[in-house]
Amino acid sequence: MLNKYPLWKNLLILFVLALAAVYAAPNLYPPDPAIQVTPAQAGAEMSQSVVSNVNEILQQNGIDVLADEVNGSTALVRLTSSEHQLAAKDLVQRELGDDYIVALNLAPTTPDWLLSMGAGPMTLGLDLSGGVHFLMEVDMEDYMAGRIKNYREELRTRLREEGIKYRRVVVEGNHIDVHFVDAAVRDEADSFLSREYPEFLREDLDENDRYLVRLSVTEQKIKELEDYALKQNLTTLRNRVNELGVAEPLVQRQGRNRIVVELPGVQDTAEAKKILGKAANLEFRLEAEPGASRITTEEYPFRSDEFRTARLQKTVITTGDSVTNAQPSFDENGMPQVNIDLDSKGGAIMAQVTRKAIKRRMAVLFVERKPKTIYEMVDGVEQPKTIQVVEKSIISLATIQSQLGSSFRITGLESAEASELALLLRAGALAAPMYFVEERTVGPSLGKENIQQGTNSVILGLALVLVLMTVYYRVFGLIANVALIANIVVLIALMSIVGATLTLPGIAGIVLTVGMAVDANVLIFSRIREELRAGRSPQQAIHEGYNRAFTTILDANLTTLIVAVILFAVGTGPVKGFAVTLSFGIITSMFTAIMLTRALTNWIYGGRRLQTLSIGGNV
Amino acid sequence: MKFTFDFMKYRHFALLFSGALLLASIISLSVQGLNLGLDFTGGTLLEVQYEKAQPVEQISSALEAAGYKDVTVQTFGSETDILMRMSEAFRADLGNEVLQVLQQVDASNQLTLMRSEFVGANVGEELRDQGGLALLMALGVVMIYVAARFQFKFSVGSVAALFHDVLITLGVFSLFQLEFDLTVLAALLAVIGYSLNDTIVVADRIRENFRTMRHSDAAEIMNNAINKTLDRTLMTSFTTILVLLALLFVGGELIHNFAMALTVGIVIGTYSSIYVAATLLMALNLTREDLIPPEIEEEIDDRP
């Protein structure tokens, strides 16, 4: 029969709409202001006593607590009003000290029955909910000092290989001084260096019986090295941010040595800080030989067991920035292992050192830079001050079985150990140390205004379109209106399900979708009118109208979708949010404007003898 | 058919009109350029809110006296909201510094920092390049799509129409020195999508007419296609402009320029989908043969 949908199709549409309503629902529950407490030590459990302590601190200061909950390593304390949120955070941080990370958070209030279905609200962007903004500084001085030390080692090796006899190679501030016995050797070295090391500025300093070449790295090379370090750190940070599971993070270079990290929607700086602030680096070192001098060795604890220690040589073979990859896998006997790849320089040094160290043990040392808050008296007032402390611990100590190169493996691990070691090795691939210089949490008050204005424009725009459609297309206009509202619900549900972030331009995208989604219906309805004018019966007109408009709708929507995808690919932050809502809006409107309106039209008009259709336009 | 308007008869006027707009846009763009936003120039932006209105001149002279370079001060939405831009390099405590300077101007007028943004010059440069690339990429991909889906001449026509829309929108932004930031760039891309949408609907009809109106010439066919789709083109543009007006008036200051770019772009895009694409197809001498053999197309078209 013409214009009748089979039962399964109607049921399917109802099912999709019901599903959409459920998954869009969590957005109706506003979140609670909360503070979140996590132990600074990764993997540590949160104890109930700490939570009671926090409750006590807050109550003593007259801040009302709504509820608290402990979830693994995280404690969430909900407050009754957002006014005291900041004060509460400062109070708790002060009392708990640096063993815990305290952060502002917005705790979702999604009812349990919705949560049990995996439903949750959309994440709001930095511009709507506020969010976290970090500024990290890359310690270029430390990095350059490391590079220069590397050069010193390299020069020693190369000069020896070339048979150029030097007396010593020493680092003097930013320079490397190479001392020679006489001018002839120095001249020979000069010509070798000018040939092989264009990145050095050379200066001959000869006095009495001292013959030396002073080498300093050229400005251009310094810039190149710094750029490399920053890019490497950016990449690592991006990976770490990905670990956080933030929908639209922004990790961007700012100036010569800073990196901006913006995590919209995330108000729990705790997790973010912990992962970003790991600021880890690695050092590969040989274990000290028994009886070695204390001057050339140092003792370090193990990361897994701080009471177990090992004595290592002070000399560093290579550092984490030469690690290009590290993957856990299994050896031929099915035992867990970690495969490590080094860059060519790291590999060469590794080969050279390990050749003479077979059967000795090599340690991987994990270097962490942690901010520590101390309180000092300034003008009689106690002021918090953040200083950087360096902590080193051994993450692996394994016997060297044979000479190692740029690709080797660490065996004798347990499975979990192997994957953690691989993770640490990769995460440790920071070219230069980094620390926070600014942390800004954009409070929710600013975003509230934007949400309000955004919501207002959606409502106003929607109302205008609804009125216009009803006036212009009568009953068909009402059908389109139902579809339009359903479209918004489905769009919000889809955004919530995939965890997309809503930004202010994203709301604008929804508004635009409202205007554009009716396009499909307009196309169909004007086609129906046309068919009626051409003298077709109402039932045939409906059938033909829907059929003929379909290709056009598909073509038109596909092109807009292509542009939206490009926008998504090149856009950053808020612009991406616009691209997301725009493209989702197009997809959902295809369902509502074609399937849903057809079902409604069929339900109202289908399978009946009709004289006229209420579609306006004098037909 | 309710009424038929001979669009093609006036296509030479349309050509002149478009030519004039394009020329004006190009002149304005080359003489005074675009008022690029912070995203593209880099620098510092601070938004503060005063309790009561504070003269803009006082604020800017105080900031200049304090040694900040290239300061521009403007109200943002309301008289008490002040937006400041300066080419100051990033410093962690710049926000507080500026607040102190401003508080000294009038100690009785309390102010709070609403928002502060710092964009490095390198970042701005990068974003500028990326933005231009995105626009070109969008046009290129669209051209390929239309060529594959319709025919090469259609793709030339529609991409020319898109160039036309983007250039004139840019011209309006240049002429009135409206701030051009990342969101405006996003709006331009959306205009490309939207305008193309319109053009395709017309093109679809032209193609269909070439098949069904066997005894008509090209001008008649285009006229018929434009007239038949006019109802839809105007209605859709109207609903879209309605929601954009809602955005313009209640959406708030942050997306004002975004809504503005879309509104201008969609008005121009509606005009261009009626005129520019079809006129160009006429100029390119689109014939029935260009769309034949239609056997393969026929199959696709009949799909429900």
mmCIF file of N, CA and C in Angstrom, chain A residues 135 252-254 258 437-438 440 446 450 453 456-457 460-461 464-465 468-469 472-473 504-505 508 511-512 514-516 518-519 522-523 526-527 529-530 533 547-548 550-552 554-556 558-560 562-563 566-567 570 572 575 578, chain B residues 1-2 90 92 114-116 118 123 130 134 137-138 141-142 145 149-150 182-183 186 189-190 192-194 196-197 200-201 204-205 207-208 228 231-232 235-236 238-240 242-244 246-247 250-252 254-255 258 262 301 303-304:
data_model
loop_
_atom_site.group_PDB
_atom_site.id
_atom_site.type_symbol
_atom_site.label_atom_id
_atom_site.label_comp_id
_atom_site.label_asym_id
_atom_site.label_seq_id
_atom_site.Cartn_x
_atom_site.Cartn_y
_atom_site.Cartn_z
ATOM 1 N N LEU A 135 50.462 26.156 31.874
ATOM 2 C CA LEU A 135 51.587 26.630 31.109
ATOM 3 C C LEU A 135 52.818 25.922 31.646
ATOM 4 N N GLN A 252 49.972 23.197 22.879
ATOM 5 C CA GLN A 252 50.502 24.111 21.898
ATOM 6 C C GLN A 252 51.746 24.807 22.403
ATOM 7 N N ARG A 253 52.662 25.040 21.498
ATOM 8 C CA ARG A 253 53.875 25.758 21.857
ATOM 9 C C ARG A 253 53.536 27.219 22.110
ATOM 10 N N GLN A 254 54.174 27.792 23.083
ATOM 11 C CA GLN A 254 54.017 29.214 23.298
ATOM 12 C C GLN A 254 55.380 29.831 23.528
ATOM 13 N N ARG A 258 57.968 27.414 26.061
ATOM 14 C CA ARG A 258 56.803 27.091 26.890
ATOM 15 C C ARG A 258 55.771 26.289 26.105
ATOM 16 N N VAL A 437 54.666 26.541 35.098
ATOM 17 C CA VAL A 437 54.886 27.907 35.541
ATOM 18 C C VAL A 437 53.567 28.616 35.802
ATOM 19 N N GLU A 438 52.492 28.046 35.287
ATOM 20 C CA GLU A 438 51.201 28.648 35.574
ATOM 21 C C GLU A 438 50.105 27.603 35.501
ATOM 22 N N ARG A 440 45.906 27.714 35.555
ATOM 23 C CA ARG A 440 44.732 28.571 35.677
ATOM 24 C C ARG A 440 43.488 27.719 35.532
ATOM 25 N N LEU A 446 32.092 32.300 34.573
ATOM 26 C CA LEU A 446 32.249 32.925 33.270
ATOM 27 C C LEU A 446 31.515 32.124 32.204
ATOM 28 N N ASN A 450 27.938 32.299 29.069
ATOM 29 C CA ASN A 450 27.975 31.787 27.700
ATOM 30 C C ASN A 450 26.930 30.702 27.469
ATOM 31 N N GLN A 453 23.537 32.439 27.222
ATOM 32 C CA GLN A 453 23.342 33.104 25.934
ATOM 33 C C GLN A 453 23.189 32.090 24.808
ATOM 34 N N ASN A 456 19.774 30.541 25.085
ATOM 35 C CA ASN A 456 18.783 31.515 24.626
ATOM 36 C C ASN A 456 18.705 31.558 23.111
ATOM 37 N N SER A 457 19.881 31.559 22.462
ATOM 38 C CA SER A 457 19.826 31.674 21.005
ATOM 39 C C SER A 457 19.282 30.402 20.358
ATOM 40 N N LEU A 460 15.431 30.759 20.951
ATOM 41 C CA LEU A 460 14.848 31.802 20.106
ATOM 42 C C LEU A 460 14.844 31.359 18.645
ATOM 43 N N GLY A 461 15.997 30.860 18.191
ATOM 44 C CA GLY A 461 16.102 30.410 16.795
ATOM 45 C C GLY A 461 15.091 29.316 16.502
ATOM 46 N N LEU A 464 11.490 30.686 16.323
ATOM 47 C CA LEU A 464 11.235 31.399 15.069
ATOM 48 C C LEU A 464 10.993 30.422 13.917
ATOM 49 N N VAL A 465 11.859 29.396 13.856
ATOM 50 C CA VAL A 465 11.721 28.435 12.762
ATOM 51 C C VAL A 465 10.413 27.647 12.890
ATOM 52 N N LEU A 468 7.562 29.825 11.682
ATOM 53 C CA LEU A 468 7.619 29.997 10.235
ATOM 54 C C LEU A 468 7.161 28.738 9.502
ATOM 55 N N MET A 469 7.642 27.597 9.954
ATOM 56 C CA MET A 469 7.301 26.343 9.279
ATOM 57 C C MET A 469 5.810 26.051 9.373
ATOM 58 N N TYR A 472 3.926 28.385 7.076
ATOM 59 C CA TYR A 472 4.158 28.159 5.656
ATOM 60 C C TYR A 472 3.680 26.794 5.181
ATOM 61 N N TYR A 473 3.851 25.773 6.015
ATOM 62 C CA TYR A 473 3.514 24.424 5.552
ATOM 63 C C TYR A 473 2.381 23.744 6.317
ATOM 64 N N LEU A 504 31.192 26.971 22.858
ATOM 65 C CA LEU A 504 30.281 28.040 22.441
ATOM 66 C C LEU A 504 30.049 27.993 20.929
ATOM 67 N N PRO A 505 31.110 27.915 20.107
ATOM 68 C CA PRO A 505 30.855 27.730 18.678
ATOM 69 C C PRO A 505 30.090 26.432 18.400
ATOM 70 N N ALA A 508 26.632 27.305 18.626
ATOM 71 C CA ALA A 508 26.313 28.009 17.386
ATOM 72 C C ALA A 508 26.064 26.991 16.271
ATOM 73 N N VAL A 511 22.608 25.757 16.665
ATOM 74 C CA VAL A 511 21.674 26.766 16.169
ATOM 75 C C VAL A 511 21.620 26.714 14.648
ATOM 76 N N LEU A 512 22.789 26.626 14.036
ATOM 77 C CA LEU A 512 22.864 26.569 12.581
ATOM 78 C C LEU A 512 22.183 25.301 12.065
ATOM 79 N N VAL A 514 19.702 23.828 13.417
ATOM 80 C CA VAL A 514 18.257 24.063 13.485
ATOM 81 C C VAL A 514 17.795 24.743 12.200
ATOM 82 N N GLY A 515 18.553 25.739 11.764
ATOM 83 C CA GLY A 515 18.179 26.453 10.552
ATOM 84 C C GLY A 515 18.300 25.599 9.307
ATOM 85 N N MET A 516 19.338 24.744 9.302
ATOM 86 C CA MET A 516 19.617 23.998 8.082
ATOM 87 C C MET A 516 18.903 22.651 8.002
ATOM 88 N N VAL A 518 15.898 21.902 8.563
ATOM 89 C CA VAL A 518 14.579 21.941 7.936
ATOM 90 C C VAL A 518 14.724 21.928 6.411
ATOM 91 N N ASP A 519 15.941 22.153 5.940
ATOM 92 C CA ASP A 519 16.162 22.186 4.493
ATOM 93 C C ASP A 519 15.630 20.930 3.817
ATOM 94 N N VAL A 522 11.987 21.161 3.658
ATOM 95 C CA VAL A 522 11.575 22.176 2.690
ATOM 96 C C VAL A 522 11.674 21.601 1.281
ATOM 97 N N LEU A 523 12.798 20.886 1.022
ATOM 98 C CA LEU A 523 12.975 20.262 -0.292
ATOM 99 C C LEU A 523 11.845 19.290 -0.598
ATOM 100 N N SER A 526 8.343 21.194 -0.913
ATOM 101 C CA SER A 526 8.134 21.953 -2.142
ATOM 102 C C SER A 526 8.008 21.000 -3.328
ATOM 103 N N ARG A 527 8.652 19.829 -3.214
ATOM 104 C CA ARG A 527 8.494 18.827 -4.263
ATOM 105 C C ARG A 527 7.073 18.264 -4.259
ATOM 106 N N ARG A 529 4.385 19.820 -3.183
ATOM 107 C CA ARG A 529 3.529 20.873 -3.742
ATOM 108 C C ARG A 529 3.591 20.846 -5.269
ATOM 109 N N GLU A 530 4.803 20.703 -5.781
ATOM 110 C CA GLU A 530 4.989 20.703 -7.216
ATOM 111 C C GLU A 530 4.245 19.540 -7.876
ATOM 112 N N ARG A 533 0.618 20.268 -7.945
ATOM 113 C CA ARG A 533 0.305 21.214 -9.020
ATOM 114 C C ARG A 533 0.302 20.502 -10.361
ATOM 115 N N ASN A 547 10.529 10.571 -2.701
ATOM 116 C CA ASN A 547 11.481 9.846 -3.527
ATOM 117 C C ASN A 547 12.409 10.765 -4.309
ATOM 118 N N ARG A 548 11.796 11.779 -4.926
ATOM 119 C CA ARG A 548 12.588 12.634 -5.805
ATOM 120 C C ARG A 548 13.526 13.551 -5.046
ATOM 121 N N PHE A 550 15.094 12.815 -2.400
ATOM 122 C CA PHE A 550 16.124 12.092 -1.651
ATOM 123 C C PHE A 550 17.553 12.312 -2.163
ATOM 124 N N THR A 551 17.759 12.156 -3.462
ATOM 125 C CA THR A 551 19.121 12.319 -4.001
ATOM 126 C C THR A 551 19.655 13.715 -3.737
ATOM 127 N N THR A 552 18.790 14.704 -3.956
ATOM 128 C CA THR A 552 19.210 16.081 -3.742
ATOM 129 C C THR A 552 19.644 16.286 -2.295
ATOM 130 N N LEU A 554 20.676 14.072 -0.205
ATOM 131 C CA LEU A 554 21.913 13.338 0.053
ATOM 132 C C LEU A 554 23.117 14.116 -0.464
ATOM 133 N N ASP A 555 23.015 14.587 -1.696
ATOM 134 C CA ASP A 555 24.110 15.361 -2.299
ATOM 135 C C ASP A 555 24.450 16.591 -1.475
ATOM 136 N N ALA A 556 23.392 17.337 -1.154
ATOM 137 C CA ALA A 556 23.591 18.602 -0.454
ATOM 138 C C ALA A 556 24.219 18.360 0.917
ATOM 139 N N LEU A 558 25.947 15.704 1.945
ATOM 140 C CA LEU A 558 27.286 15.130 1.854
ATOM 141 C C LEU A 558 28.347 16.203 1.681
ATOM 142 N N THR A 559 28.044 17.198 0.842
ATOM 143 C CA THR A 559 29.047 18.249 0.627
ATOM 144 C C THR A 559 29.281 19.051 1.903
ATOM 145 N N THR A 560 28.184 19.357 2.617
ATOM 146 C CA THR A 560 28.368 20.092 3.879
ATOM 147 C C THR A 560 29.184 19.253 4.863
ATOM 148 N N ILE A 562 31.465 17.054 4.110
ATOM 149 C CA ILE A 562 32.871 17.082 3.692
ATOM 150 C C ILE A 562 33.564 18.316 4.275
ATOM 151 N N VAL A 563 32.897 19.456 4.132
ATOM 152 C CA VAL A 563 33.486 20.699 4.646
ATOM 153 C C VAL A 563 33.641 20.627 6.163
ATOM 154 N N ILE A 566 36.693 18.617 7.061
ATOM 155 C CA ILE A 566 37.922 19.395 6.865
ATOM 156 C C ILE A 566 38.108 20.361 8.030
ATOM 157 N N LEU A 567 37.016 20.995 8.397
ATOM 158 C CA LEU A 567 37.048 21.936 9.511
ATOM 159 C C LEU A 567 37.525 21.231 10.778
ATOM 160 N N VAL A 570 41.455 20.485 10.571
ATOM 161 C CA VAL A 570 42.422 21.576 10.724
ATOM 162 C C VAL A 570 42.119 22.480 11.910
ATOM 163 N N THR A 572 41.191 23.923 15.759
ATOM 164 C CA THR A 572 41.654 23.634 17.108
ATOM 165 C C THR A 572 40.565 24.031 18.087
ATOM 166 N N VAL A 575 36.810 25.693 17.647
ATOM 167 C CA VAL A 575 36.413 25.522 16.252
ATOM 168 C C VAL A 575 36.084 24.060 15.965
ATOM 169 N N PHE A 578 32.644 23.298 16.900
ATOM 170 C CA PHE A 578 31.691 23.716 15.886
ATOM 171 C C PHE A 578 31.577 22.643 14.811
ATOM 172 N N MET B 1 3.105 25.533 -11.562
ATOM 173 C CA MET B 1 4.068 26.624 -11.434
ATOM 174 C C MET B 1 3.335 27.900 -11.056
ATOM 175 N N LYS B 2 3.732 28.513 -9.977
ATOM 176 C CA LYS B 2 3.052 29.730 -9.541
ATOM 177 C C LYS B 2 3.409 30.897 -10.458
ATOM 178 N N PHE B 90 54.190 37.148 26.669
ATOM 179 C CA PHE B 90 53.539 36.448 27.760
ATOM 180 C C PHE B 90 54.317 36.544 29.082
ATOM 181 N N ALA B 92 53.439 35.287 33.291
ATOM 182 C CA ALA B 92 52.437 34.585 34.091
ATOM 183 C C ALA B 92 51.549 35.540 34.883
ATOM 184 N N MET B 114 37.966 38.942 33.852
ATOM 185 C CA MET B 114 37.037 37.913 33.366
ATOM 186 C C MET B 114 37.782 36.823 32.614
ATOM 187 N N ARG B 115 38.775 37.230 31.859
ATOM 188 C CA ARG B 115 39.376 36.293 30.926
ATOM 189 C C ARG B 115 40.702 36.886 30.503
ATOM 190 N N SER B 116 41.682 36.070 30.333
ATOM 191 C CA SER B 116 42.924 36.575 29.753
ATOM 192 C C SER B 116 43.440 35.554 28.766
ATOM 193 N N PHE B 118 46.636 34.706 25.941
ATOM 194 C CA PHE B 118 47.948 35.052 25.402
ATOM 195 C C PHE B 118 48.205 34.118 24.228
ATOM 196 N N VAL B 123 52.582 30.961 17.074
ATOM 197 C CA VAL B 123 51.314 30.241 17.034
ATOM 198 C C VAL B 123 50.368 30.919 16.056
ATOM 199 N N GLN B 130 47.541 27.575 8.516
ATOM 200 C CA GLN B 130 46.602 26.453 8.572
ATOM 201 C C GLN B 130 45.225 26.848 8.076
ATOM 202 N N ALA B 134 43.180 25.350 4.994
ATOM 203 C CA ALA B 134 41.881 24.701 5.177
ATOM 204 C C ALA B 134 40.883 25.192 4.135
ATOM 205 N N MET B 137 41.783 23.767 0.796
ATOM 206 C CA MET B 137 41.521 22.337 0.800
ATOM 207 C C MET B 137 40.029 22.072 0.626
ATOM 208 N N ALA B 138 39.211 22.846 1.359
ATOM 209 C CA ALA B 138 37.768 22.668 1.283
ATOM 210 C C ALA B 138 37.297 22.894 -0.157
ATOM 211 N N VAL B 141 38.494 19.914 -2.423
ATOM 212 C CA VAL B 141 37.764 18.655 -2.228
ATOM 213 C C VAL B 141 36.358 18.763 -2.804
ATOM 214 N N VAL B 142 35.746 19.928 -2.566
ATOM 215 C CA VAL B 142 34.392 20.160 -3.061
ATOM 216 C C VAL B 142 34.375 20.087 -4.590
ATOM 217 N N TYR B 145 34.516 16.543 -5.640
ATOM 218 C CA TYR B 145 33.247 15.860 -5.376
ATOM 219 C C TYR B 145 32.207 16.205 -6.436
ATOM 220 N N ARG B 149 30.406 13.777 -9.065
ATOM 221 C CA ARG B 149 28.981 13.526 -8.887
ATOM 222 C C ARG B 149 28.173 14.102 -10.050
ATOM 223 N N PHE B 150 28.614 15.247 -10.557
ATOM 224 C CA PHE B 150 27.896 15.869 -11.668
ATOM 225 C C PHE B 150 28.776 15.824 -12.914
ATOM 226 N N LEU B 182 39.597 32.961 14.635
ATOM 227 C CA LEU B 182 39.432 31.555 14.266
ATOM 228 C C LEU B 182 37.975 31.173 14.042
ATOM 229 N N THR B 183 37.073 31.726 14.878
ATOM 230 C CA THR B 183 35.672 31.342 14.723
ATOM 231 C C THR B 183 35.123 31.877 13.404
ATOM 232 N N ALA B 186 36.065 29.558 10.795
ATOM 233 C CA ALA B 186 35.167 28.400 10.833
ATOM 234 C C ALA B 186 33.855 28.746 10.135
ATOM 235 N N LEU B 189 34.173 28.554 6.417
ATOM 236 C CA LEU B 189 34.117 27.176 5.928
ATOM 237 C C LEU B 189 32.670 26.677 5.915
ATOM 238 N N ALA B 190 31.921 27.066 6.950
ATOM 239 C CA ALA B 190 30.519 26.664 6.998
ATOM 240 C C ALA B 190 29.754 27.299 5.843
ATOM 241 N N ILE B 192 30.985 27.957 2.950
ATOM 242 C CA ILE B 192 31.315 27.142 1.778
ATOM 243 C C ILE B 192 30.369 25.946 1.708
ATOM 244 N N GLY B 193 30.212 25.257 2.840
ATOM 245 C CA GLY B 193 29.339 24.094 2.880
ATOM 246 C C GLY B 193 27.908 24.461 2.548
ATOM 247 N N TYR B 194 27.458 25.540 3.129
ATOM 248 C CA TYR B 194 26.070 25.948 2.975
ATOM 249 C C TYR B 194 25.770 26.394 1.548
ATOM 250 N N LEU B 196 27.330 25.768 -1.090
ATOM 251 C CA LEU B 196 27.471 24.648 -2.002
ATOM 252 C C LEU B 196 26.183 23.826 -2.013
ATOM 253 N N ASN B 197 25.643 23.649 -0.812
ATOM 254 C CA ASN B 197 24.381 22.955 -0.621
ATOM 255 C C ASN B 197 23.321 23.541 -1.548
ATOM 256 N N ILE B 200 24.132 22.997 -5.246
ATOM 257 C CA ILE B 200 23.907 21.623 -5.674
ATOM 258 C C ILE B 200 22.436 21.336 -5.934
ATOM 259 N N VAL B 201 21.589 21.924 -5.100
ATOM 260 C CA VAL B 201 20.155 21.722 -5.298
ATOM 261 C C VAL B 201 19.750 22.272 -6.667
ATOM 262 N N ASP B 204 21.291 20.038 -9.388
ATOM 263 C CA ASP B 204 20.535 18.797 -9.474
ATOM 264 C C ASP B 204 19.338 18.966 -10.411
ATOM 265 N N ARG B 205 18.660 20.112 -10.239
ATOM 266 C CA ARG B 205 17.482 20.403 -11.050
ATOM 267 C C ARG B 205 17.860 20.654 -12.509
ATOM 268 N N ARG B 207 20.345 19.401 -14.067
ATOM 269 C CA ARG B 207 20.640 18.105 -14.656
ATOM 270 C C ARG B 207 19.352 17.349 -15.009
ATOM 271 N N GLU B 208 18.434 17.374 -14.050
ATOM 272 C CA GLU B 208 17.164 16.687 -14.278
ATOM 273 C C GLU B 208 16.425 17.285 -15.473
ATOM 274 N N LYS B 228 11.975 26.566 -10.135
ATOM 275 C CA LYS B 228 11.432 25.439 -9.397
ATOM 276 C C LYS B 228 12.071 25.296 -8.018
ATOM 277 N N ASP B 231 11.595 28.546 -4.429
ATOM 278 C CA ASP B 231 10.781 28.411 -3.234
ATOM 279 C C ASP B 231 11.624 27.827 -2.099
ATOM 280 N N ARG B 232 12.277 26.717 -2.413
ATOM 281 C CA ARG B 232 13.101 26.025 -1.424
ATOM 282 C C ARG B 232 14.326 26.847 -1.035
ATOM 283 N N MET B 235 13.233 29.713 1.198
ATOM 284 C CA MET B 235 12.725 29.234 2.478
ATOM 285 C C MET B 235 13.873 28.784 3.386
ATOM 286 N N THR B 236 14.770 27.965 2.834
ATOM 287 C CA THR B 236 15.879 27.476 3.652
ATOM 288 C C THR B 236 16.783 28.623 4.096
ATOM 289 N N PHE B 238 15.905 31.611 4.485
ATOM 290 C CA PHE B 238 15.157 32.404 5.442
ATOM 291 C C PHE B 238 15.238 31.772 6.835
ATOM 292 N N THR B 239 14.995 30.461 6.923
ATOM 293 C CA THR B 239 15.057 29.824 8.250
ATOM 294 C C THR B 239 16.471 29.948 8.822
ATOM 295 N N THR B 240 17.471 29.757 7.954
ATOM 296 C CA THR B 240 18.853 29.837 8.447
ATOM 297 C C THR B 240 19.181 31.245 8.931
ATOM 298 N N LEU B 242 17.086 33.409 10.004
ATOM 299 C CA LEU B 242 16.347 33.614 11.257
ATOM 300 C C LEU B 242 17.161 33.149 12.470
ATOM 301 N N VAL B 243 17.694 31.928 12.366
ATOM 302 C CA VAL B 243 18.440 31.428 13.538
ATOM 303 C C VAL B 243 19.738 32.203 13.716
ATOM 304 N N LEU B 244 20.309 32.670 12.587
ATOM 305 C CA LEU B 244 21.538 33.450 12.712
ATOM 306 C C LEU B 244 21.270 34.791 13.378
ATOM 307 N N ALA B 246 19.035 35.238 15.598
ATOM 308 C CA ALA B 246 18.933 34.892 17.013
ATOM 309 C C ALA B 246 20.331 34.852 17.631
ATOM 310 N N LEU B 247 21.279 34.240 16.911
ATOM 311 C CA LEU B 247 22.662 34.173 17.398
ATOM 312 C C LEU B 247 23.266 35.562 17.509
ATOM 313 N N VAL B 250 21.180 37.479 20.569
ATOM 314 C CA VAL B 250 21.229 36.993 21.953
ATOM 315 C C VAL B 250 22.401 36.053 22.221
ATOM 316 N N GLY B 251 23.192 35.758 21.207
ATOM 317 C CA GLY B 251 24.273 34.773 21.365
ATOM 318 C C GLY B 251 25.472 35.274 22.145
ATOM 319 N N GLY B 252 25.527 36.569 22.374
ATOM 320 C CA GLY B 252 26.643 37.094 23.151
ATOM 321 C C GLY B 252 27.787 37.571 22.279
ATOM 322 N N LEU B 254 30.973 36.976 22.264
ATOM 323 C CA LEU B 254 32.055 36.086 21.823
ATOM 324 C C LEU B 254 31.811 35.477 20.455
ATOM 325 N N ILE B 255 30.536 35.279 20.083
ATOM 326 C CA ILE B 255 30.300 34.684 18.768
ATOM 327 C C ILE B 255 29.598 35.658 17.830
ATOM 328 N N PHE B 258 31.285 35.675 14.463
ATOM 329 C CA PHE B 258 31.030 34.380 13.848
ATOM 330 C C PHE B 258 29.657 34.379 13.176
ATOM 331 N N LEU B 262 28.598 34.345 9.057
ATOM 332 C CA LEU B 262 27.638 33.384 8.508
ATOM 333 C C LEU B 262 26.472 34.092 7.832
ATOM 334 N N ASP B 301 19.769 7.940 -9.619
ATOM 335 C CA ASP B 301 18.685 8.886 -9.370
ATOM 336 C C ASP B 301 17.390 8.226 -8.932
ATOM 337 N N ARG B 303 17.017 5.743 -7.137
ATOM 338 C CA ARG B 303 17.074 5.133 -5.808
ATOM 339 C C ARG B 303 16.128 5.877 -4.881
ATOM 340 N N PRO B 304 15.330 5.199 -4.105
ATOM 341 C CA PRO B 304 14.351 5.887 -3.249
ATOM 342 C C PRO B 304 15.032 6.675 -2.137
#
